[in-house]
Amino acid sequence: MTPKELVQLAVEAMGRAYAPYSGFYVGAALLTEEGRVYTGCNIENAAFSPTCCAERTAFFSAIAQGERKFAAIAVVGGKGGTITETAPPCGVCRQVMAEFCPPDFPIHMGGPDGRIETVRLRDLLPYSFSPDHVK
Ligand code: THU
């Protein structure tokens, strides 16, 4: 699965976003080490704080199915579902990634015109609190 293919799956997932309050649609596609893909979209709530980001929806969906080893994630987002710039994962989602993924875990962010920017988890969340601190 190429980054481009994974981003395309994230774009499709973005179409399923439930974001009536912000109008900001996000989609994510999470690739397991064995090649399976779990997608997620943001799911908002009238009470606001129960809102779940697309990345966490994808992670929690995969983890609930027994997955534990992940190879990459693609993320896209934009107001009304129009991608005008890359949408970096929020801090909470970065922390969830740090729980399950190694420091070199790649995050592919889809931008306009099919552009893809890839960053590593260690660069998005340096000096992180990790499972090793607790175990
Ligand atoms: N959102 C995500 O889905 N992922 C992120 O990493 C950042 C924010 C969602 C949450 C909310 O529904 C909307 O984008 C606006 O913040």
Short mmCIF file of C-alpha atoms and ligand atoms in Angstrom, two decimals:
data_model
loop_
_atom_site.label_atom_id
_atom_site.label_comp_id
_atom_site.label_asym_id
_atom_site.label_seq_id
_atom_site.Cartn_x
_atom_site.Cartn_y
_atom_site.Cartn_z
CA MET A 1 0.00 0.00 0.00
CA THR A 2 1.56 3.30 -1.09
CA PRO A 3 1.16 6.58 0.85
CA LYS A 4 -0.95 7.83 -2.07
CA GLU A 5 -3.33 4.85 -1.80
CA LEU A 6 -3.57 5.29 1.97
CA VAL A 7 -4.34 9.01 1.57
CA GLN A 8 -7.07 8.12 -0.94
CA LEU A 9 -8.70 5.85 1.68
CA ALA A 10 -8.48 8.71 4.19
CA VAL A 11 -10.22 11.01 1.69
CA GLU A 12 -13.05 8.47 1.35
CA ALA A 13 -13.32 8.23 5.14
CA MET A 14 -13.47 12.03 5.38
CA GLY A 15 -16.70 11.81 3.40
CA ARG A 16 -18.23 9.94 6.33
CA ALA A 17 -17.29 12.60 8.93
CA TYR A 18 -20.01 13.70 11.31
CA ALA A 19 -19.06 17.32 11.92
CA PRO A 20 -22.21 19.47 12.05
CA TYR A 21 -20.73 21.88 14.61
CA SER A 22 -17.27 22.73 13.28
CA GLY A 23 -17.93 21.88 9.64
CA PHE A 24 -14.31 20.61 9.61
CA TYR A 25 -14.23 17.15 8.06
CA VAL A 26 -11.35 14.80 8.82
CA GLY A 27 -10.55 11.32 7.54
CA ALA A 28 -7.84 8.87 8.54
CA ALA A 29 -6.63 5.53 7.21
CA LEU A 30 -4.49 3.37 9.48
CA LEU A 31 -2.34 0.63 7.95
CA THR A 32 -1.40 -2.38 10.07
CA GLU A 33 1.94 -4.16 9.76
CA GLU A 34 0.09 -7.05 8.11
CA GLY A 35 -1.47 -4.80 5.49
CA ARG A 36 -4.99 -4.32 6.78
CA VAL A 37 -6.50 -0.81 6.76
CA TYR A 38 -8.84 0.68 9.35
CA THR A 39 -10.44 4.00 8.52
CA GLY A 40 -11.89 6.67 10.78
CA CYS A 41 -13.63 10.01 10.60
CA ASN A 42 -14.26 12.69 13.19
CA ILE A 43 -17.48 12.22 15.12
CA GLU A 44 -18.74 15.34 16.85
CA ASN A 45 -21.28 15.68 19.63
CA ALA A 46 -23.72 18.35 20.76
CA ALA A 47 -21.98 18.30 24.15
CA PHE A 48 -18.67 18.98 22.31
CA SER A 49 -16.24 17.18 24.65
CA PRO A 50 -17.32 13.64 23.58
CA THR A 51 -16.10 14.47 20.06
CA CYS A 52 -13.63 11.95 18.70
CA CYS A 53 -11.00 12.78 16.08
CA ALA A 54 -10.66 10.77 12.88
CA GLU A 55 -7.25 9.40 13.89
CA ARG A 56 -8.49 8.08 17.22
CA THR A 57 -11.60 6.63 15.61
CA ALA A 58 -9.29 4.67 13.28
CA PHE A 59 -6.96 3.56 16.09
CA PHE A 60 -9.74 2.53 18.46
CA SER A 61 -11.55 0.68 15.70
CA ALA A 62 -8.36 -1.26 14.86
CA ILE A 63 -7.45 -1.95 18.48
CA ALA A 64 -10.96 -3.18 19.22
CA GLN A 65 -10.47 -5.72 16.43
CA GLY A 66 -7.30 -7.01 18.09
CA GLU A 67 -4.72 -5.07 16.06
CA ARG A 68 -1.59 -3.92 17.90
CA LYS A 69 1.11 -3.29 15.28
CA PHE A 70 0.82 -0.37 12.91
CA ALA A 71 2.85 0.67 9.87
CA ALA A 72 1.51 4.11 8.93
CA ILE A 73 -1.46 6.47 9.04
CA ALA A 74 -2.81 8.92 6.47
CA VAL A 75 -4.82 11.98 7.49
CA VAL A 76 -6.73 14.57 5.50
CA GLY A 77 -9.07 17.31 6.57
CA GLY A 78 -10.69 20.53 5.58
CA LYS A 79 -13.62 22.84 6.09
CA GLY A 80 -16.63 21.31 4.41
CA GLY A 81 -14.40 18.47 3.22
CA THR A 82 -12.29 20.68 0.96
CA ILE A 83 -8.57 20.13 1.44
CA THR A 84 -6.81 23.48 1.36
CA GLU A 85 -3.81 22.55 3.51
CA THR A 86 -2.46 19.61 5.46
CA ALA A 87 -4.22 18.76 8.74
CA PRO A 88 -1.69 17.68 11.38
CA PRO A 89 -2.99 15.34 14.13
CA CYS A 90 -3.97 17.03 17.39
CA GLY A 91 -1.99 16.50 20.58
CA VAL A 92 -4.38 13.93 22.01
CA CYS A 93 -4.16 11.81 18.86
CA ARG A 94 -0.36 12.09 18.92
CA GLN A 95 -0.40 10.70 22.47
CA VAL A 96 -2.58 7.77 21.36
CA MET A 97 -0.10 7.08 18.56
CA ALA A 98 2.73 7.14 21.10
CA GLU A 99 0.98 4.37 23.02
CA PHE A 100 0.97 1.96 20.09
CA CYS A 101 3.54 3.11 17.57
CA PRO A 102 7.33 3.42 17.41
CA PRO A 103 9.09 6.81 17.16
CA ASP A 104 9.65 6.39 13.41
CA PHE A 105 5.93 5.75 12.74
CA PRO A 106 5.07 7.72 9.56
CA ILE A 107 2.14 10.11 9.38
CA HIS A 108 1.17 10.95 5.81
CA MET A 109 -0.75 14.21 5.61
CA GLY A 110 -2.61 14.82 2.39
CA GLY A 111 -2.62 18.38 1.08
CA PRO A 112 -4.12 20.13 -1.92
CA ASP A 113 -3.29 18.96 -5.45
CA GLY A 114 -2.45 15.46 -4.22
CA ARG A 115 0.58 16.70 -2.31
CA ILE A 116 1.62 14.44 0.58
CA GLU A 117 3.73 15.57 3.53
CA THR A 118 5.18 12.77 5.65
CA VAL A 119 6.37 13.30 9.22
CA ARG A 120 7.55 10.88 11.91
CA LEU A 121 5.85 10.51 15.27
CA ARG A 122 9.08 11.46 17.10
CA ASP A 123 8.99 14.84 15.35
CA LEU A 124 5.32 15.46 16.16
CA LEU A 125 5.62 14.43 19.80
CA PRO A 126 9.18 14.77 21.09
CA TYR A 127 10.10 13.97 24.69
CA SER A 128 6.81 12.11 25.08
CA PHE A 129 5.38 10.25 28.02
CA SER A 130 5.28 6.64 26.87
CA PRO A 131 4.33 3.15 28.11
CA ASP A 132 7.99 2.63 29.10
CA HIS A 133 7.60 5.25 31.84
CA VAL A 134 4.82 3.28 33.46
CA LYS A 135 5.88 -0.32 32.93
N1 THU B 1 -10.10 16.82 14.37
C1 THU B 1 -9.71 15.57 13.97
O1 THU B 1 -10.54 14.75 13.57
N2 THU B 1 -8.40 15.27 14.04
C2 THU B 1 -7.43 16.10 14.49
O2 THU B 1 -6.30 15.68 14.69
C3 THU B 1 -7.75 17.52 14.72
C4 THU B 1 -9.19 17.83 14.88
C5 THU B 1 -11.52 17.15 14.33
C6 THU B 1 -12.17 17.33 15.69
C7 THU B 1 -13.32 18.24 15.36
O3 THU B 1 -14.43 17.44 14.98
C8 THU B 1 -12.86 19.05 14.17
O4 THU B 1 -11.72 18.37 13.66
C9 THU B 1 -12.50 20.47 14.50
O5 THU B 1 -11.58 20.54 15.52
#
